[in-house]
Short mmCIF file of C-alpha atoms in Angstrom, two decimals:
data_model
loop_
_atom_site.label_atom_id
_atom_site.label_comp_id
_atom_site.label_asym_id
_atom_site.label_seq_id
_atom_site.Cartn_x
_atom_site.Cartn_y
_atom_site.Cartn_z
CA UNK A 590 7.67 20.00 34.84
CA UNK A 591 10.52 17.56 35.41
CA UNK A 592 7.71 15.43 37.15
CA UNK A 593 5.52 15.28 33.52
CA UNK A 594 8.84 14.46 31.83
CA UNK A 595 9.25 10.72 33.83
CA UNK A 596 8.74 8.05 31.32
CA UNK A 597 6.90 6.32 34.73
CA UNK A 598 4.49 9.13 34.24
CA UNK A 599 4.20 8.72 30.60
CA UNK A 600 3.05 4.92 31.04
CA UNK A 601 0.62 5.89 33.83
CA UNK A 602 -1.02 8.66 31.37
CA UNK A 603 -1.49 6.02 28.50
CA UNK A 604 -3.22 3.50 31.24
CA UNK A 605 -5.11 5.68 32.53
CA UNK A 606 -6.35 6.53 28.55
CA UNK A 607 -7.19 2.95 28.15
CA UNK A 608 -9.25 2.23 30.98
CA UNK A 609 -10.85 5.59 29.74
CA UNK A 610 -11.59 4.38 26.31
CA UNK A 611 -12.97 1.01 28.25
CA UNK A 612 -15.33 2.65 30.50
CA UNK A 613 -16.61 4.68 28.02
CA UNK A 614 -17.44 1.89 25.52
CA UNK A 615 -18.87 0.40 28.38
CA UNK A 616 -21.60 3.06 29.28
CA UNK A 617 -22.45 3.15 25.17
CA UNK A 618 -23.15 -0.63 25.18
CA UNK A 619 -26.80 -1.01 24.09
CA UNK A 620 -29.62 -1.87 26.18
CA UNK A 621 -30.31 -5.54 26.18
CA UNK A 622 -34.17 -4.93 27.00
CA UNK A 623 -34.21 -3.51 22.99
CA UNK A 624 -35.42 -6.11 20.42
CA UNK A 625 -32.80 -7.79 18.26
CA UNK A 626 -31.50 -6.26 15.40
CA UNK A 627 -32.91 -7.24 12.07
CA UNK A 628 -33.03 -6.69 8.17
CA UNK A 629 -35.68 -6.08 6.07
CA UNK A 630 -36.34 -4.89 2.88
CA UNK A 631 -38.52 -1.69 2.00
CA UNK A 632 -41.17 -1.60 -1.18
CA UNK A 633 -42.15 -4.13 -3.72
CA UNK A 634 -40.44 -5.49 -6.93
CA UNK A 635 -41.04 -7.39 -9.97
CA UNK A 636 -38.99 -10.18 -11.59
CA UNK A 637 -40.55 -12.17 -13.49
CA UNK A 638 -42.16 -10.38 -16.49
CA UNK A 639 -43.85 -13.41 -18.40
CA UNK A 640 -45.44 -11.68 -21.47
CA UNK A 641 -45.95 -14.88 -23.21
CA UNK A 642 -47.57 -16.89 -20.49
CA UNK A 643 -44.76 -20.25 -20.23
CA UNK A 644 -43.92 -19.69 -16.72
CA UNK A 645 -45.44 -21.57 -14.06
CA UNK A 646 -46.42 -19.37 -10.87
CA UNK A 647 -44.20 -21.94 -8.72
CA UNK A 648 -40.81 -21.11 -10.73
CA UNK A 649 -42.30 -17.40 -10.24
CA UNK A 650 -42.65 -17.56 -6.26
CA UNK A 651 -39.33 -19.39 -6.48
CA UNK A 652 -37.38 -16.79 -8.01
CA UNK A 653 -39.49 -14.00 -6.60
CA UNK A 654 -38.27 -15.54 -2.72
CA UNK A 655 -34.23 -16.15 -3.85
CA UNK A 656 -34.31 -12.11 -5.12
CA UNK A 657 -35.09 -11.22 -1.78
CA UNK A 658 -32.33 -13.05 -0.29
CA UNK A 659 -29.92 -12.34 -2.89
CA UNK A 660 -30.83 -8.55 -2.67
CA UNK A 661 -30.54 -8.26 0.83
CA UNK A 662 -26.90 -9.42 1.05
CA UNK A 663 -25.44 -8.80 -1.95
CA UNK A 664 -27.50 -5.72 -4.38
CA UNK A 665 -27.96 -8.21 -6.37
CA UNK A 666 -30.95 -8.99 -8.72
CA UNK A 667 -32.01 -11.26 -11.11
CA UNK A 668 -34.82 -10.07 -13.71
CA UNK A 669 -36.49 -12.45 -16.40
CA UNK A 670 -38.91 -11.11 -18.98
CA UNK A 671 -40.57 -13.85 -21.87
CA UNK A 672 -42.05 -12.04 -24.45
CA UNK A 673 -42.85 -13.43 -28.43
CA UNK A 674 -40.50 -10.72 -30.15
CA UNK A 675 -38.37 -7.84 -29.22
CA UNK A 676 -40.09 -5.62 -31.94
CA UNK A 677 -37.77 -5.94 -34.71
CA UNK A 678 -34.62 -3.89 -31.83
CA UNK A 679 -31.85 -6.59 -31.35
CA UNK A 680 -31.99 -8.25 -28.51
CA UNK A 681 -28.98 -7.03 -26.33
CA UNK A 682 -29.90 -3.01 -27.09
CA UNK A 683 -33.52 -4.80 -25.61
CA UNK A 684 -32.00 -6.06 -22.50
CA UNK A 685 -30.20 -3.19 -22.16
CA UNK A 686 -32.98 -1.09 -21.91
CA UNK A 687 -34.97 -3.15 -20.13
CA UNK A 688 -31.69 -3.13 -17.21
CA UNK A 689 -31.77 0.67 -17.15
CA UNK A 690 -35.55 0.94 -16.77
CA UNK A 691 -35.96 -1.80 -14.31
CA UNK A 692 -32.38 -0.61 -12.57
CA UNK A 693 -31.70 -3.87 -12.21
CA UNK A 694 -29.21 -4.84 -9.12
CA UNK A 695 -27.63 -1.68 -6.66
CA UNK A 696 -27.69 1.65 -7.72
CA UNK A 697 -23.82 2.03 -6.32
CA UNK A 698 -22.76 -1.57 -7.14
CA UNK A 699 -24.96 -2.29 -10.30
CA UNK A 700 -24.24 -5.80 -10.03
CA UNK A 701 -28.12 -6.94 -11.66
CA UNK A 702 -28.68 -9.42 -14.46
CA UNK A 703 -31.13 -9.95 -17.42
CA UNK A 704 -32.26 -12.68 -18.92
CA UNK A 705 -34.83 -12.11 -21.70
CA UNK A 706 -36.17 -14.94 -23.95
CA UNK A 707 -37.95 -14.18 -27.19
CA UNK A 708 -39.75 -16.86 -28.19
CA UNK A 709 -40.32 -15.69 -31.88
CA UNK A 710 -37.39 -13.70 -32.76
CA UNK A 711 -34.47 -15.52 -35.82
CA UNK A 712 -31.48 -16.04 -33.71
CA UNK A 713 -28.27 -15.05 -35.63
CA UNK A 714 -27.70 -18.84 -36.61
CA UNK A 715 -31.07 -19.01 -38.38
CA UNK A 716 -33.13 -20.69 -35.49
CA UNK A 717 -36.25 -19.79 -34.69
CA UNK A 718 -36.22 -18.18 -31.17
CA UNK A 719 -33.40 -16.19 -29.33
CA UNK A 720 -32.24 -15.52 -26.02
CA UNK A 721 -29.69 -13.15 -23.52
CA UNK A 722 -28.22 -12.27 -20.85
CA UNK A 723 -27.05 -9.32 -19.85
CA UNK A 724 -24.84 -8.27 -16.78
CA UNK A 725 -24.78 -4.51 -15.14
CA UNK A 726 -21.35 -2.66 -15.46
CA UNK A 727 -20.11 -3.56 -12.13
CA UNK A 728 -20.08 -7.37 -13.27
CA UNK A 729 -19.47 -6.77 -16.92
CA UNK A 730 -16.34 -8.18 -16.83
CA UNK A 731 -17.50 -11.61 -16.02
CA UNK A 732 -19.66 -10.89 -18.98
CA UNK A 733 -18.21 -14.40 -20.99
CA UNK A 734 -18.76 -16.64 -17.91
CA UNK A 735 -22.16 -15.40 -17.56
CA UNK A 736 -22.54 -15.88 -21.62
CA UNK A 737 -22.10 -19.55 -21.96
CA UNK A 738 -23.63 -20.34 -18.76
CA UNK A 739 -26.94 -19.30 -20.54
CA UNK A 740 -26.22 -21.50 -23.06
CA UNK A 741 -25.09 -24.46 -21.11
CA UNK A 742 -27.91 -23.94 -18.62
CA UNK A 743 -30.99 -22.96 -21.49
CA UNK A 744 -30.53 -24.71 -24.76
CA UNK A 745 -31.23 -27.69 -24.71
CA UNK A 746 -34.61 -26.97 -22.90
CA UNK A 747 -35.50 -23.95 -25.20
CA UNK A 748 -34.90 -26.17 -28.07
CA UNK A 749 -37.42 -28.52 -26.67
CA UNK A 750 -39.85 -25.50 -26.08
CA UNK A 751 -39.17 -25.95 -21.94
CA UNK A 752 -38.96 -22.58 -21.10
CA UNK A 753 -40.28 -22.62 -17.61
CA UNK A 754 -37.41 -25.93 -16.93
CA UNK A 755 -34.81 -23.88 -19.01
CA UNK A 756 -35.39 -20.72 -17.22
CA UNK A 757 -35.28 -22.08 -13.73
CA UNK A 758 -31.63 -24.03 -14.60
CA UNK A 759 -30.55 -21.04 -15.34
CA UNK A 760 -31.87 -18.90 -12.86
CA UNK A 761 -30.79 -21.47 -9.94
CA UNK A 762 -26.98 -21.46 -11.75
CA UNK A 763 -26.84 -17.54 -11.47
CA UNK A 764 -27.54 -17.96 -8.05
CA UNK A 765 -24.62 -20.27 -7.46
CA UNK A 766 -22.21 -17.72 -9.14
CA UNK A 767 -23.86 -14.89 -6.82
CA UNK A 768 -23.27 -17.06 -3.64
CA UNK A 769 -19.95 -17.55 -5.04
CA UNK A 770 -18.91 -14.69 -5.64
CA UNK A 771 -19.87 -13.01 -2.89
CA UNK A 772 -19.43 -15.76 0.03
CA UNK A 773 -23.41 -15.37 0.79
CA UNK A 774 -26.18 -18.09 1.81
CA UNK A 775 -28.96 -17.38 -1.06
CA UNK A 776 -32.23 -19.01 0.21
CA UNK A 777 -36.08 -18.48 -0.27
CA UNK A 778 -36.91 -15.36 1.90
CA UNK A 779 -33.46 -15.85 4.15
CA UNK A 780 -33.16 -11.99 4.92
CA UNK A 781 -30.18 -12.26 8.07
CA UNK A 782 -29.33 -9.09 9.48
CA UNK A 783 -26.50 -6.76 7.15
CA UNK A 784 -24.75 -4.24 8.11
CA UNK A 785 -24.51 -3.28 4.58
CA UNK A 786 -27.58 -0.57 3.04
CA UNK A 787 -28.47 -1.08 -0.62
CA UNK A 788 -31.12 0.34 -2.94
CA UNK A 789 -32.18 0.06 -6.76
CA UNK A 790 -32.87 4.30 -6.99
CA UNK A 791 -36.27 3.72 -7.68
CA UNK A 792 -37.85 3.27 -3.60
CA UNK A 793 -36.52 -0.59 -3.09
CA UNK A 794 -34.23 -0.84 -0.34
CA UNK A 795 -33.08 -3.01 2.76
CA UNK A 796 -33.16 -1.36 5.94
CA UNK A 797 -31.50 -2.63 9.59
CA UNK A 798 -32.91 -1.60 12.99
CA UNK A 799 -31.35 -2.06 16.09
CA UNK A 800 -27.96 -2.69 17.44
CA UNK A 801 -25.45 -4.52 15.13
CA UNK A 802 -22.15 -5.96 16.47
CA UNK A 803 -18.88 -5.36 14.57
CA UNK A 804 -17.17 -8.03 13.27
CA UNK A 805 -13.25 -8.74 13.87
CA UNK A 806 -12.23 -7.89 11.10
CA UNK A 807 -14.20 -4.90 12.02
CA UNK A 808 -12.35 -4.71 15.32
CA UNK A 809 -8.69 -5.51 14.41
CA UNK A 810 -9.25 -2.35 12.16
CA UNK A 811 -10.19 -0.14 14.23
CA UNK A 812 -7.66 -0.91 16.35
CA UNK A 813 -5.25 -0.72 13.75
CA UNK A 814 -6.17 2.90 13.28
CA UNK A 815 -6.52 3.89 16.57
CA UNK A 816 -2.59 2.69 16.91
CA UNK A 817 -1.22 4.63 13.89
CA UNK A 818 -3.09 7.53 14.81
CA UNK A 819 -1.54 7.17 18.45
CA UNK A 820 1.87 6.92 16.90
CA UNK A 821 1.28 10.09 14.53
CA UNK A 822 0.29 11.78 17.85
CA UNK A 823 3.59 11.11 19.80
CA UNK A 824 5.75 11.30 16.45
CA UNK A 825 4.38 15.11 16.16
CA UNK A 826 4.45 15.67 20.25
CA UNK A 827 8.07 14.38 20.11
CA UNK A 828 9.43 16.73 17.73
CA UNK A 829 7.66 19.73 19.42
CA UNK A 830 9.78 18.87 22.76
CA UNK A 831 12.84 17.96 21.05
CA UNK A 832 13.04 21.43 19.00
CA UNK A 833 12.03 23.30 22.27
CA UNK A 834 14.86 21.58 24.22
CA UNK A 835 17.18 21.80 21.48
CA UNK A 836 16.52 25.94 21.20
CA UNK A 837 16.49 26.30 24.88
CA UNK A 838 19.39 24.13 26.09
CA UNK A 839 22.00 23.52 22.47
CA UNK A 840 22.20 26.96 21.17
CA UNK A 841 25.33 27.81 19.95
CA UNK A 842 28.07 28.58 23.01
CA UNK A 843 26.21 27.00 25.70
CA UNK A 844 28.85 24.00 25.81
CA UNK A 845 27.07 20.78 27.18
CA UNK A 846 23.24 20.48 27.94
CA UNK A 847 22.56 20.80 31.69
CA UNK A 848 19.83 18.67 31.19
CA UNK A 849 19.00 15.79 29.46
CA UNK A 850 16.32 14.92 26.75
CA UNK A 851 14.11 11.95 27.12
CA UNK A 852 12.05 11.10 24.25
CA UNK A 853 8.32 10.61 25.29
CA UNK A 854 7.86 6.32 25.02
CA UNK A 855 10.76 5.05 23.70
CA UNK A 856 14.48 6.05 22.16
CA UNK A 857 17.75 6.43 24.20
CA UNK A 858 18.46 9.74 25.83
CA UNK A 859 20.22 12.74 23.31
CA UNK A 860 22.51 14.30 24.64
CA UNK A 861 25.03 17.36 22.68
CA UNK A 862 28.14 15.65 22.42
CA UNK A 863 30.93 18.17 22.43
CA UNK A 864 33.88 17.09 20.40
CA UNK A 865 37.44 17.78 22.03
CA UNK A 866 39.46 20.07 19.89
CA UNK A 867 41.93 17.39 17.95
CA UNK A 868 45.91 17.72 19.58
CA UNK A 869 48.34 19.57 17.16
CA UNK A 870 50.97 17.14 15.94
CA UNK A 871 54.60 18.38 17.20
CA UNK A 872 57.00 18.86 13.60
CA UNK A 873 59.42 16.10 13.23
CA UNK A 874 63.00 16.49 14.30
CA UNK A 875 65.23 16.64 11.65
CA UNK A 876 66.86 13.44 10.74
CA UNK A 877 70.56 12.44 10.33
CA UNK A 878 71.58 12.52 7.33
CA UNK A 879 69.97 15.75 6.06
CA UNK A 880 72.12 18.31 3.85
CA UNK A 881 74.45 16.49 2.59
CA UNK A 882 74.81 13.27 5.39
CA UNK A 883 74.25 10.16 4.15
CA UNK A 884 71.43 7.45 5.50
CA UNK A 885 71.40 3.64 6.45
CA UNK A 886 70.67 1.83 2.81
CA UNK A 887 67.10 2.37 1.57
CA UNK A 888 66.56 5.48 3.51
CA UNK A 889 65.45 8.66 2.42
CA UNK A 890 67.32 11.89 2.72
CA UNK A 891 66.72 15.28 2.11
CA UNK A 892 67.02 16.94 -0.92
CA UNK A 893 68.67 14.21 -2.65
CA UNK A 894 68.42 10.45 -3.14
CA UNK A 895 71.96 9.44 -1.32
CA UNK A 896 73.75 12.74 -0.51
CA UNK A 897 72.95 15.62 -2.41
CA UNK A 898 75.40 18.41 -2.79
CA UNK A 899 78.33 15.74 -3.58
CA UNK A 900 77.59 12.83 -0.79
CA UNK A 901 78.64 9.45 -1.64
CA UNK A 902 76.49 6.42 -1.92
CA UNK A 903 77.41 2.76 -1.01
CA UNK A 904 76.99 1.12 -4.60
CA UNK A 905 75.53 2.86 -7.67
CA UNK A 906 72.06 1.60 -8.75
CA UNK A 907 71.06 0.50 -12.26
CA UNK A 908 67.82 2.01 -12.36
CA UNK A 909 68.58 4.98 -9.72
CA UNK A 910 68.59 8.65 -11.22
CA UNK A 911 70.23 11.27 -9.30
CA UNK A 912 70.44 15.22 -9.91
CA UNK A 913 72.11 17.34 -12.98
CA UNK A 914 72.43 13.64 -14.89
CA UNK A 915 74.19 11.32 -13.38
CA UNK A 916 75.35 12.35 -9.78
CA UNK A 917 74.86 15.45 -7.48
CA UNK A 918 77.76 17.31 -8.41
CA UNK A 919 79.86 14.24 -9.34
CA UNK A 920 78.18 12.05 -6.47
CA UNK A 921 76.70 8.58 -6.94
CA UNK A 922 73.22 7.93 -5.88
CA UNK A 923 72.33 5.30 -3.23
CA UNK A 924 70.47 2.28 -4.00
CA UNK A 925 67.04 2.23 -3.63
CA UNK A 926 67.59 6.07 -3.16
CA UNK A 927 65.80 9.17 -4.64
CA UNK A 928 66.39 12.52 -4.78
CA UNK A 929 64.31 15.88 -4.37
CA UNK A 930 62.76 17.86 -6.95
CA UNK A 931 62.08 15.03 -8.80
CA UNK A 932 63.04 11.75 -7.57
CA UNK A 933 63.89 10.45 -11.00
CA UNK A 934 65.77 13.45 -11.77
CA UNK A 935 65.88 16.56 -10.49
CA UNK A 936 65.61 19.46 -12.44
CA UNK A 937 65.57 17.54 -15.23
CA UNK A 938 68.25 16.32 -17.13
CA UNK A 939 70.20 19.46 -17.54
CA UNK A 940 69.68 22.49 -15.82
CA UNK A 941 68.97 24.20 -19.24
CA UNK A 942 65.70 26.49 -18.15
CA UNK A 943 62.11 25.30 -16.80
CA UNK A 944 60.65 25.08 -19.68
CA UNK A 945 63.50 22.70 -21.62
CA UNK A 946 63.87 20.57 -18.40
CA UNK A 947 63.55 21.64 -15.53
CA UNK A 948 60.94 20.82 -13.31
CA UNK A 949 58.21 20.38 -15.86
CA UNK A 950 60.44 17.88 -17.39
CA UNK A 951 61.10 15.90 -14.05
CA UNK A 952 57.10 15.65 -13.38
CA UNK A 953 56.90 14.35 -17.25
CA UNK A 954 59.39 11.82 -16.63
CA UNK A 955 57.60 9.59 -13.74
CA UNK A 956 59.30 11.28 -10.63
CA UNK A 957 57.46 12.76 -7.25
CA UNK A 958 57.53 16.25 -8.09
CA UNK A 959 56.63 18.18 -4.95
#
């Protein structure tokens, strides 16, 4: 046992662990004869719902391809449906609806937009034709920057009756704010390989095969929380040995430890430290002076400021007080001097009783009391 408690034998133990853990991740490396990892992207999807026929089949590829890319790295998605009128239902409950039957963008994220243009429909200022945009909750509150970059991006072609130019501003803009936001690379049919797994709900989702290597960020966590849960480890194994030694070696008569604690890694040694009983102060002789003696000038004397019981002081002092009134028993007091029971004046200025003043009066009056 005293061999497992050598802090040389503690080190050893925790190199030996890591040359464990490194042998280990060695023989789980993957197999370089396997094919390279990849991403892809399971089932079909529609974007481009063009009701009223004013979309041209290359702006359709073209957003069809950037979906695919946004999708795969972000959840993302981008759906645009043209139709003459939304039916008489305003146009945001209609892209609303149209968001939660399409479920437009992640299903854990929802981070999808919609853009719906109807052609026919009396915009709120009186114009014919209308159009929105409308984010998913996860990027509702970007919901204003989104706003008027539909308008900056589509009026001025919708005015002119350029849908398919006004649409394809706008769609190419959205995919700006997605790269962005995000810190992606959005390009037509660029699918790089994600660690990350998303999926509308409704069979459309990206899958990854093969072996994919952590980042550093990755790595510089893990390590992180392979530390703190090392240091929880020793914390807890720590106080286990200390209260063991402590109830085995300091219990109460034992006097000093016969052996020493070391904590496991780091710490100085504890030890009991046994406090020497403190030396008894030897009483004072009695000084010269007492009972009636006198003292050099601004000493003190017992009972009495300069010679109680009818001593004699050197000169009388303005502001001394001495006991019964003015003197002890016809005595002077010393300068400087003060006298028992009182200091200012013992038992007060006549010895008429306790309570008239005696020694409550002397306390009143500013002297030492006891």
């Amino acid at each position: 046992m005293k061999f497992l408690q050598k802090r040389t034998v503690a080190i050893a133990v925790m190199v030996l662990a890591i040359l464990c853990a490194v042998v280990i991740g060695q023989m789980k490396k993957p197999d370089d004869s396997l094919p390279p990892p990849s991403t892809s992207i399971v089932g079909s999807y529609t974007y481009v719902y063009d009701y009223s026929g004013v979309m041209s089949d290359k702006t359709m590829n073209h957003i069809d391809a950037m979906n695919a890319s946004l999708f795969a790295q972000t959840g993302g998605q981008i759906v645009v449906q043209i139709v003459d009128s939304t039916g008489g239902v305003d146009i945001e409950q209609y892209a609303i609806d149209l968001g939660n039957k399409y479920q437009v963008g992640d299903a854990a994220l929802d981070n999808g937009l919609i853009l719906v243009l109807a052609l026919k429909n009396i915009a709120s200022n009186g114009l014919v034709g209308d159009y929105w945009v409308e984010p998913g909750d996860g990027i509702y509150g970007y919901v204003d920057e989104l706003d008027n970059m539909c308008r900056i991006y589509m009026e001025e072609d919708f005015a002119a009756g350029k849908y398919d130019a006004g649409v394809l501003k706008t769609f190419d803009a959205y995919i700006d704010w997605y790269e962005s936001r995000y810190n992606v690379t959005v390009k037509e049919n660029y699918i790089p390989v994600s660690r990350d797994h998303f999926s509308t709900g409704n069979g459309y989702y990206t899958q990854t095969e093969g072996y994919v290597e952590e980042t550093a960020g990755d790595l510089i966590v893990g390590i992180f929380f392979l530390i703190v849960v090392l240091l929880i480890v020793w914390v807890i194994v720590d106080a286990i040995r200390w209260n063991r030694y402590r109830s085995r070696y300091m219990r109460p008569g034992m006097g000093r430890p016969t052996v020493t604690y070391y904590p496991v890694f780091w710490g100085r040694p504890r030890r009991r430290v046994v406090v020497p009983p403190r030396p008894r102060t030897p009483p004072r002789p009695p000084q010269p002076g007492s009972f009636g003696g006198s003292t050099p000038r601004g000493g003190r004397s017992s009972f009495g400021g300069g010679g109680s019981f009818g001593g004699g002081s050197v000169r009388r002092s303005s502001g001394g007080r001495s006991s019964f009134g003015g003197s002890s028993f016809g005595g002077s007091s010393r300068s400087s001097g003060r006298s028992s029971f009182g200091g200012g004046g013992s038992f007060g200025g006549s010895r008429g009783g306790r309570s008239g003043g005696g020694r409550s009066g002397g306390r009143s009056g500013g002297g030492r009391g006891r």
